[in-house]
PDB file of C-alpha atoms and ligand atoms in Angstrom:
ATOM      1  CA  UNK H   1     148.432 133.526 161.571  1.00  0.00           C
ATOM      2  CA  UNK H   2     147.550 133.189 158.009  1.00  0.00           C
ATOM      3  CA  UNK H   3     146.987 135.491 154.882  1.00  0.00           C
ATOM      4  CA  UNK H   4     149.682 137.629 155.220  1.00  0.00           C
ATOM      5  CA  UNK H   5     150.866 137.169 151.382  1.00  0.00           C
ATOM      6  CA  UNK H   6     147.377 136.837 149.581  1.00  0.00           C
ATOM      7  CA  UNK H   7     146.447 140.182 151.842  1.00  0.00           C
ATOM      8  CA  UNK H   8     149.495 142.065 150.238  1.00  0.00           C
ATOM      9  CA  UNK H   9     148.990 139.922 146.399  1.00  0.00           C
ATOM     10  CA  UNK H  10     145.093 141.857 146.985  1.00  0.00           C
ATOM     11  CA  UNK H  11     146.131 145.029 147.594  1.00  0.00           C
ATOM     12  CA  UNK H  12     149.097 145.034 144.712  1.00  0.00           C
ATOM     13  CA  UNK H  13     151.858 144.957 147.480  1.00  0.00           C
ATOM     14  CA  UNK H  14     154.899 142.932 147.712  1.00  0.00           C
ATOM     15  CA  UNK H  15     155.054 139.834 150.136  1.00  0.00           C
ATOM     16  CA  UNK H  16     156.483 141.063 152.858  1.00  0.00           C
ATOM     17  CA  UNK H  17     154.283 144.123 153.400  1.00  0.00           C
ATOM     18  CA  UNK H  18     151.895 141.808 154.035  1.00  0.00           C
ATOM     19  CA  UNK H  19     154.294 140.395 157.188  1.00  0.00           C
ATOM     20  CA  UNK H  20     154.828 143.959 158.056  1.00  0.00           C
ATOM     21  CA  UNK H  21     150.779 144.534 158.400  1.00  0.00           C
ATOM     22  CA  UNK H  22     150.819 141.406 159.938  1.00  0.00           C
ATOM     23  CA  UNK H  23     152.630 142.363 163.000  1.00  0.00           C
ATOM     24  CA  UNK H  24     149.647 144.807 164.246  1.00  0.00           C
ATOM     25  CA  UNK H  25     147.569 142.098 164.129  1.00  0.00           C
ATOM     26  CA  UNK H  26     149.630 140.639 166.564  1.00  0.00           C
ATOM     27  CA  UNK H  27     150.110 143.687 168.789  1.00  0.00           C
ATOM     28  CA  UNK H  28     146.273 144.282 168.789  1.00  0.00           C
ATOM     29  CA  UNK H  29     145.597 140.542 169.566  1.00  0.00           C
ATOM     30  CA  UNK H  30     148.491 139.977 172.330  1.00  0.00           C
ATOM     31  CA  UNK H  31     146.794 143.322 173.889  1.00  0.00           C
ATOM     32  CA  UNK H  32     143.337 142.369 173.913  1.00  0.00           C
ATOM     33  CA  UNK H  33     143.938 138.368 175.263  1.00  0.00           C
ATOM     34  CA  UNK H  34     145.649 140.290 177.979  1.00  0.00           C
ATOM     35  CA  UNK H  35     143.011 142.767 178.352  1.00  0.00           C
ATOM     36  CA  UNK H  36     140.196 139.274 178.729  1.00  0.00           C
ATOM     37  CA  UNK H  37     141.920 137.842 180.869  1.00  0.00           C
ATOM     38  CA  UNK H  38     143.210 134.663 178.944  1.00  0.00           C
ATOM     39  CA  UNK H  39     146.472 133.594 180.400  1.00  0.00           C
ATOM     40  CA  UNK H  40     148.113 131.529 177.622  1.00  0.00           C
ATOM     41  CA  UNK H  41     148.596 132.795 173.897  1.00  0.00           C
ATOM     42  CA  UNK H  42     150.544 131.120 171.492  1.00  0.00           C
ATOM     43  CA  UNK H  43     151.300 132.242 167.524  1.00  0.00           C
ATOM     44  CA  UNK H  44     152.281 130.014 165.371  1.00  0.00           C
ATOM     45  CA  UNK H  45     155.076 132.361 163.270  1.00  0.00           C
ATOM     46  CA  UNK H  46     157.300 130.099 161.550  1.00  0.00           C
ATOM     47  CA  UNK H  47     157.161 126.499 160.624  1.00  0.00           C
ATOM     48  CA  UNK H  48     159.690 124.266 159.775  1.00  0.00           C
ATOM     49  CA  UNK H  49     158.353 124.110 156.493  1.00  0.00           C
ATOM     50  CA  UNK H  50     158.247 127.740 156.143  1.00  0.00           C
ATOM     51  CA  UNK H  51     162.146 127.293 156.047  1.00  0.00           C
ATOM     52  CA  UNK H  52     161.578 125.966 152.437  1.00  0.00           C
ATOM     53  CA  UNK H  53     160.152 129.511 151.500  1.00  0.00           C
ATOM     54  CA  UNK H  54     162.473 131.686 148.946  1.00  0.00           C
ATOM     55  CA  UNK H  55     165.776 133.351 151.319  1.00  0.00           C
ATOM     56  CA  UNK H  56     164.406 136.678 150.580  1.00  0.00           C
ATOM     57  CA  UNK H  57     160.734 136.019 152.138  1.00  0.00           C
ATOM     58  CA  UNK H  58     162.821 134.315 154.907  1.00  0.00           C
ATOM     59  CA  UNK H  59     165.376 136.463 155.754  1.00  0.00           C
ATOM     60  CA  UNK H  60     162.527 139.504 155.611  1.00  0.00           C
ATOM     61  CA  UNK H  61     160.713 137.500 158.221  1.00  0.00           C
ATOM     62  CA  UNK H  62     163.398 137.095 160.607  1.00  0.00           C
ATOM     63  CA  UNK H  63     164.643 140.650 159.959  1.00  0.00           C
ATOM     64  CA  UNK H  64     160.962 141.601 160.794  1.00  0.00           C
ATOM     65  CA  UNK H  65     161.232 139.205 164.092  1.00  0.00           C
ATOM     66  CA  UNK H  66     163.830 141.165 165.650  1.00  0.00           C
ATOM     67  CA  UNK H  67     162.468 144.258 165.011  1.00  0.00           C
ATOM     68  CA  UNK H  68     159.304 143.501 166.764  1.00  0.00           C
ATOM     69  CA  UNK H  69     160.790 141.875 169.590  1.00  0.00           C
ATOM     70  CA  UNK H  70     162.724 145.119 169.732  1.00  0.00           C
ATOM     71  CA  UNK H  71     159.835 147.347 169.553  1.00  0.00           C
ATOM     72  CA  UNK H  72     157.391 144.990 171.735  1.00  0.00           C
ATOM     73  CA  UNK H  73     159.520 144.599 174.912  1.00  0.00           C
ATOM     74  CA  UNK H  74     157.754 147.971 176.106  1.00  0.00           C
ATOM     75  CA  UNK H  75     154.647 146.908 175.277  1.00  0.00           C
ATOM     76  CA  UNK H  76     155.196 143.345 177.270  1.00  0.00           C
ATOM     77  CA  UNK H  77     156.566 144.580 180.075  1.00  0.00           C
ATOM     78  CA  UNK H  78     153.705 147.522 180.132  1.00  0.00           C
ATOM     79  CA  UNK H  79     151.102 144.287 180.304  1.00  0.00           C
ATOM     80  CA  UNK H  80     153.040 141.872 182.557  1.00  0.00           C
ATOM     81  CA  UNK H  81     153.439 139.530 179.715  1.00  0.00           C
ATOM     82  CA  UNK H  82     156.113 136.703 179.865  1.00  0.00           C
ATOM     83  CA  UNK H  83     157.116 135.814 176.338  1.00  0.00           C
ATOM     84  CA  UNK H  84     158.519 132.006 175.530  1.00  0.00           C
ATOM     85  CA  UNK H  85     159.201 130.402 172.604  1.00  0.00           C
ATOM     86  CA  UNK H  86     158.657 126.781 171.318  1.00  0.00           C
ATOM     87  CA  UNK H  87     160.089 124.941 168.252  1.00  0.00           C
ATOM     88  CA  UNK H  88     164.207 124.090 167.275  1.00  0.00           C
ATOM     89  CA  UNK H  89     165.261 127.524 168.227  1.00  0.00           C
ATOM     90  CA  UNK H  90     169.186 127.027 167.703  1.00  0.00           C
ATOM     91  CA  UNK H  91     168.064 126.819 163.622  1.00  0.00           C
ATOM     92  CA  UNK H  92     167.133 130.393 163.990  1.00  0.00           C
ATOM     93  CA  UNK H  93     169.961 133.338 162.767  1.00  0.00           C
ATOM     94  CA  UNK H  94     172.160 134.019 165.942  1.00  0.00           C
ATOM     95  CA  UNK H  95     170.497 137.597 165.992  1.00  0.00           C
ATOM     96  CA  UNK H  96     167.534 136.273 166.305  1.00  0.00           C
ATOM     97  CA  UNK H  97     168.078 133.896 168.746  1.00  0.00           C
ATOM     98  CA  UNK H  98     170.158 136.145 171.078  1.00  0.00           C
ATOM     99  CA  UNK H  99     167.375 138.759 170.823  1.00  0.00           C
ATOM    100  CA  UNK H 100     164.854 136.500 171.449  1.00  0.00           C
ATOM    101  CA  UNK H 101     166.650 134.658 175.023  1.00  0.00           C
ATOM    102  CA  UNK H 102     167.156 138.662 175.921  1.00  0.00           C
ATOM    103  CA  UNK H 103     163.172 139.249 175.945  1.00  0.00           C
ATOM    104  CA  UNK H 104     162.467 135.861 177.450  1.00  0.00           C
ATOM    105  CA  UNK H 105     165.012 136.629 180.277  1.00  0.00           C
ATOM    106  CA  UNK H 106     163.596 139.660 181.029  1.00  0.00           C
ATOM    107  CA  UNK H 107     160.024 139.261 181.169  1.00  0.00           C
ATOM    108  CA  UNK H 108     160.556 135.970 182.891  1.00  0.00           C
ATOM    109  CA  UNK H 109     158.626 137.316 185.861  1.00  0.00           C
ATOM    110  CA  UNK H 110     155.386 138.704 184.327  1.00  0.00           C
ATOM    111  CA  UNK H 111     152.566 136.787 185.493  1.00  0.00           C
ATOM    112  CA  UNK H 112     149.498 138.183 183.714  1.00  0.00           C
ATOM    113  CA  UNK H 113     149.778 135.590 180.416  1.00  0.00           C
ATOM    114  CA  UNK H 114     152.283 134.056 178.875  1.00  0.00           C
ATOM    115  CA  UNK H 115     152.785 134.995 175.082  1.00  0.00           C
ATOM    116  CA  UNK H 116     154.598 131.672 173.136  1.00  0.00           C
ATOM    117  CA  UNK H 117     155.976 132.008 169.962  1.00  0.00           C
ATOM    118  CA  UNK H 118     156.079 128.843 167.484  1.00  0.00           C
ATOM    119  CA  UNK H 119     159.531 129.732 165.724  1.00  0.00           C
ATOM    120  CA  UNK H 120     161.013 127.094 163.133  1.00  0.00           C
ATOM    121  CA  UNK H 121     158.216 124.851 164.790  1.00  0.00           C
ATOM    122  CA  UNK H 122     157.116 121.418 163.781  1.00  0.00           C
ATOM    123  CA  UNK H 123     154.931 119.056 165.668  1.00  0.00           C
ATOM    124  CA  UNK H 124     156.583 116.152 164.366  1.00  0.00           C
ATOM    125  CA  UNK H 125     159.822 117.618 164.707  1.00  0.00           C
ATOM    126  CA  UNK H 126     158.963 118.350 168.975  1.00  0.00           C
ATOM    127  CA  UNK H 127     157.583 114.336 168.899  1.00  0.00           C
ATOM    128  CA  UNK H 128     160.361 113.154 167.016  1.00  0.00           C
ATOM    129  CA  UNK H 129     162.847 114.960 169.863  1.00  0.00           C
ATOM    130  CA  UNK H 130     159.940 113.286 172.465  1.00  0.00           C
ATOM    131  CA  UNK H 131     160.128 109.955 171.456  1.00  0.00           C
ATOM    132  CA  UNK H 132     164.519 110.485 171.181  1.00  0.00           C
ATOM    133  CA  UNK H 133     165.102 111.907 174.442  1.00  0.00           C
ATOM    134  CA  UNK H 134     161.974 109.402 176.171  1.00  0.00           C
ATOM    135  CA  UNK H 135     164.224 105.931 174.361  1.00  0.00           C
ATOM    136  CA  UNK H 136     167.472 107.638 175.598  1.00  0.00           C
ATOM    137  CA  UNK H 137     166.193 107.832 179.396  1.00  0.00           C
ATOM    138  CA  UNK H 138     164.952 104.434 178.807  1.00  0.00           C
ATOM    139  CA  UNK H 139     168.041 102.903 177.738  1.00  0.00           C
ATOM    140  CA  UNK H 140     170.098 104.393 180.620  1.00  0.00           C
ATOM    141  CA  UNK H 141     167.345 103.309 183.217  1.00  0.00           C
ATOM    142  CA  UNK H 142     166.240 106.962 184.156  1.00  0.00           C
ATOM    143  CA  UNK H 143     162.887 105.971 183.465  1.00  0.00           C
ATOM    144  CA  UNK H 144     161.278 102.601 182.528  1.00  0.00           C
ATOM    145  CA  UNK H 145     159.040 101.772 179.427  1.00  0.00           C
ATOM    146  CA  UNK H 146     156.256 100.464 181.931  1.00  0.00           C
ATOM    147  CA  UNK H 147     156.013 104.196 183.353  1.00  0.00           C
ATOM    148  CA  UNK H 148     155.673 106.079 180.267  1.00  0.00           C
ATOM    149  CA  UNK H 149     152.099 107.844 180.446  1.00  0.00           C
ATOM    150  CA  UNK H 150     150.358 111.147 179.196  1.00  0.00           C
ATOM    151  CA  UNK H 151     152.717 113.005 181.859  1.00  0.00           C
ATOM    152  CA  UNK H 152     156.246 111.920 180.747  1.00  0.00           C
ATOM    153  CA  UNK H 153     155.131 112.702 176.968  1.00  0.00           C
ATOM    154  CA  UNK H 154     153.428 116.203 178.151  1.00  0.00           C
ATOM    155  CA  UNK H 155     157.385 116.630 180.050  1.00  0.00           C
ATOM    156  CA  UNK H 156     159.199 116.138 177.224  1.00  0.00           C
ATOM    157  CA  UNK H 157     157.504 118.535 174.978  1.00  0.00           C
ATOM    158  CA  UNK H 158     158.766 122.161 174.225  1.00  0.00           C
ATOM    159  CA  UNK H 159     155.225 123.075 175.179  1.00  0.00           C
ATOM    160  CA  UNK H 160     155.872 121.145 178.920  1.00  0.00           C
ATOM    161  CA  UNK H 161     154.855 123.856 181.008  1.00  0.00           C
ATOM    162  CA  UNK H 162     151.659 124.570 178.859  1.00  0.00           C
ATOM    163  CA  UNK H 163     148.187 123.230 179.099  1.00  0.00           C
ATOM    164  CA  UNK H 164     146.299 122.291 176.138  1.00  0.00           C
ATOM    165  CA  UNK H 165     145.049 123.961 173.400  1.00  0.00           C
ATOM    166  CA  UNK H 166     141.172 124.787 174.597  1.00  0.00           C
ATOM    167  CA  UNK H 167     140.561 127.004 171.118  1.00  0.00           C
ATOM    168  CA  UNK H 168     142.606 127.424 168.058  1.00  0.00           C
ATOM    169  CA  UNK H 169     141.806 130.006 165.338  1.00  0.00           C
ATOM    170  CA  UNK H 170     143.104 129.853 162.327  1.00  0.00           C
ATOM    171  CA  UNK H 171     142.757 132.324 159.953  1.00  0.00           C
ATOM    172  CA  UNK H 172     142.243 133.039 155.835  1.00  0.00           C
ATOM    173  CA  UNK H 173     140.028 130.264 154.843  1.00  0.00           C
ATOM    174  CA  UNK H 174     142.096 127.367 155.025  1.00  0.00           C
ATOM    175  CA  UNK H 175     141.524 124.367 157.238  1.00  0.00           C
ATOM    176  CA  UNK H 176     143.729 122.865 157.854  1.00  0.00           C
ATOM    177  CA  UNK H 177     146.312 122.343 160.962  1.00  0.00           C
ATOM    178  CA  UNK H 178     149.790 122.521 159.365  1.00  0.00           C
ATOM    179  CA  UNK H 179     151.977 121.000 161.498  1.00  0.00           C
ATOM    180  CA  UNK H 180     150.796 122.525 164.945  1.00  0.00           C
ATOM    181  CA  UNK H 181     150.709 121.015 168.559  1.00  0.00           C
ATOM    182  CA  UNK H 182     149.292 118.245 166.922  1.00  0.00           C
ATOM    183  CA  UNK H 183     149.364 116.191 170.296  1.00  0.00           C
ATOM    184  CA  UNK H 184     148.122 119.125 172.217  1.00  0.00           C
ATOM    185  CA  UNK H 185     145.079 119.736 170.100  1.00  0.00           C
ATOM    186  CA  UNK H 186     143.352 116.427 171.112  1.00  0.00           C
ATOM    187  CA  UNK H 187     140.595 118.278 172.294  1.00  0.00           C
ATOM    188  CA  UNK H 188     140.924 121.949 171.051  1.00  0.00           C
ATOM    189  CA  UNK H 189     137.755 123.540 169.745  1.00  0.00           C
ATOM    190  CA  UNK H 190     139.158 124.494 166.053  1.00  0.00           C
ATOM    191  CA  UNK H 191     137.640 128.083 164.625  1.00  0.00           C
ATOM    192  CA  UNK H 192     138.135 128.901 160.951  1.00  0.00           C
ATOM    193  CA  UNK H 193     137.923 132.736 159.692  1.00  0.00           C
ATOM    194  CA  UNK H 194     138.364 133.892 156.193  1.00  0.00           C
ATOM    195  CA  UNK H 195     139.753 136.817 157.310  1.00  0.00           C
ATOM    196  CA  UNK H 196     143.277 137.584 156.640  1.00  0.00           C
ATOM    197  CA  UNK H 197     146.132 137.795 159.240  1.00  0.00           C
ATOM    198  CA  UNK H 198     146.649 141.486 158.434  1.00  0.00           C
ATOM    199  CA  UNK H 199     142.974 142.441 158.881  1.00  0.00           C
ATOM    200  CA  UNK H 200     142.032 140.129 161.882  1.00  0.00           C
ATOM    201  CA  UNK H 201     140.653 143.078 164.848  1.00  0.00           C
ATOM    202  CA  UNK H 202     139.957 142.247 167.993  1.00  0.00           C
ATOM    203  CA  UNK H 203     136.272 141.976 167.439  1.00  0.00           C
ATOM    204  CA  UNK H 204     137.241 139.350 164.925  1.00  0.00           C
ATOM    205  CA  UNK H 205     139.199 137.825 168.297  1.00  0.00           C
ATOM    206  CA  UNK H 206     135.961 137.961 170.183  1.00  0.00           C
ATOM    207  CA  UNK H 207     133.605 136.201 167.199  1.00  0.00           C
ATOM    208  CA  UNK H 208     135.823 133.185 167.787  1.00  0.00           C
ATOM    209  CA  UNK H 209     135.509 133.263 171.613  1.00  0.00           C
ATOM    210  CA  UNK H 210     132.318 133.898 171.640  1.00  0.00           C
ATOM    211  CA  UNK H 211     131.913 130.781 169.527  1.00  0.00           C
ATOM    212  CA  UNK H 212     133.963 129.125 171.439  1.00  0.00           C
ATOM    213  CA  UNK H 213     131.823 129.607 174.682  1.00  0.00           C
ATOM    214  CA  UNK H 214     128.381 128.671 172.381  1.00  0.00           C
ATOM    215  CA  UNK H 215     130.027 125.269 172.000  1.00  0.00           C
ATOM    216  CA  UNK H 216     129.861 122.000 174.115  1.00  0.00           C
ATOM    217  CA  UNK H 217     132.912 120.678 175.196  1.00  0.00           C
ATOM    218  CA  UNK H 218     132.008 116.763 176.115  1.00  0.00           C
ATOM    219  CA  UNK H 219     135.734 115.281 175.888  1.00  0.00           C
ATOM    220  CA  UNK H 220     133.979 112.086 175.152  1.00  0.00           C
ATOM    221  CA  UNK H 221     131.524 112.057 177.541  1.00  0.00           C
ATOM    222  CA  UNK H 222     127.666 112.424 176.738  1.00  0.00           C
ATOM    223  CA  UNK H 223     126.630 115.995 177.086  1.00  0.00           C
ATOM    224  CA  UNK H 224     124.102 114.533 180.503  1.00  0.00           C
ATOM    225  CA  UNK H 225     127.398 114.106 181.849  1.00  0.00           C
ATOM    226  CA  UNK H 226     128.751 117.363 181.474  1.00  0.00           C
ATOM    227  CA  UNK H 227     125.708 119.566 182.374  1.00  0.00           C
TER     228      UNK H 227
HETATM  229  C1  IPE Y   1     151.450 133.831 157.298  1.00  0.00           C
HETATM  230  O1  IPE Y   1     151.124 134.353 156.064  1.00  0.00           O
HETATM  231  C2  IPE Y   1     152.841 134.198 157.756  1.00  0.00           C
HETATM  232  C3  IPE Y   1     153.816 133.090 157.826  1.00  0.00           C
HETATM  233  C4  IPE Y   1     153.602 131.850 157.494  1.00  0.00           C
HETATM  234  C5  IPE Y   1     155.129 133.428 158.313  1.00  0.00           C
HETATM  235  P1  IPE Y   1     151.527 133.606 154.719  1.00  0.00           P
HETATM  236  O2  IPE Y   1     152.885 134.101 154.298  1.00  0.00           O
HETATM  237  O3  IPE Y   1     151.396 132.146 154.856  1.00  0.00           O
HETATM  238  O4  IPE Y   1     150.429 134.179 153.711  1.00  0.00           O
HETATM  239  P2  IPE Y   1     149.753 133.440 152.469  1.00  0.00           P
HETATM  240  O5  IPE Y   1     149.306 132.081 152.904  1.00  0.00           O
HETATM  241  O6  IPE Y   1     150.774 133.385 151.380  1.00  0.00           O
HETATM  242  O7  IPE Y   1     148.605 134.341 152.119  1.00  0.00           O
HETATM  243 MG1   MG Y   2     150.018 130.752 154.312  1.00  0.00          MG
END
């Protein structure tokens, strides 16, 4: 979720009422991958670069994260969402943190999609913990180097009850990947869109699936194979 400052910086508006527009874009998008049926959305909020932003533009984010977690519960609950969250969640304020285990405890049971947030998340951070808590297991003979596969990696990753990315849009022109599910991405389609965070409509959701089923998804093999 991109553009957020350049949309406000456009319009003559401060940062952060570019985060605050922001957040409908989220609403409208958690609503209508719901609505199509797509079990598995995750937004990539916060980086652990983003940490490295000024403490105003960070404390206005988290302030802004509580609030909507506040306000969305309804809304989840309404659409038998399950929210989770990925990324080194104890660096998060404790009012953040304790509002975020609340919502995750209590929509634990909705089964229409899961909604995963990427707070103070880092893919080298999550393979750096991978590759720490695989040697540790090792060294205490839980498991042995031989074994390690695909599987034990895909276990030991905060996105371990996930499957992989099949599209990821990123939006506001840049392309780039920034630091996201880098090992899950293998074989992600990637979509680009100029459009800013704070403008991006669900018809702007369907260009990019609609894309996304145009294109031919070989995962190595020759497209014979597939077809
Ligand atoms: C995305 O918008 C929101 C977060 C990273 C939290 P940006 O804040 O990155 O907006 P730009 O890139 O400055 O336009
Ligand atoms: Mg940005």
């Amino acid at each position: 979720m991109d553009g957020n400052g350049r949309w406000a910086k456009q319009k003559g508006f401060i940062r952060a009422i570019g985060h605050e527009n922001g957040t409908k874009s989220v609403r409208e998008t958690v609503e209508a991958c719901a609505e199509l049926g797509i079990k598995n959305l995750t937004l990539y909020a916060f980086s652990t670069e983003n940490w490295k932003r000024p403490k105003l533009e960070v404390d206005t984010l988290m302030r802004l994260l509580v609030s909507s977690l506040k306000k969305e519960i309804n809304t989840l609950q309404k659409n038998n969402i399950s929210l989770k969250a990925i990324g080194k969640l104890s660096n998060l304020p404790k009012k953040v943190h304790k509002e975020l285990k609340e919502v995750i405890e209590s929509t634990k049971n909705n089964s229409r999609m899961t909604l995963t947030l990427a707070l103070s998340y880092g893919s080298r951070d999550e393979l750096l913990n991978v590759v720490k808590e695989i040697s540790y297991k090792v060294k205490n003979n839980i498991i042995s180097a031989e074994n390690i596969d695909e599987s034990i990696i895909n276990e030991h990753l905060y996105t371990q009850n996930l499957p992989d990315v099949d599209l990821l849009i990123r939006t506001s022109g840049e392309q780039r990947i920034s630091n996201f599910l880098l090992w899950q991405i293998a074989y992600a389609e990637l979509y680009f869109t100029k459009v800013l965070w704070p403008d991006f409509t669900q018809q702007h959701l369907c260009d990019a699936i609609i894309e996304y089923q145009n294109r031919e998804r070989r995962f190595g093999k020759t497209s014979e194979q597939i077809s």
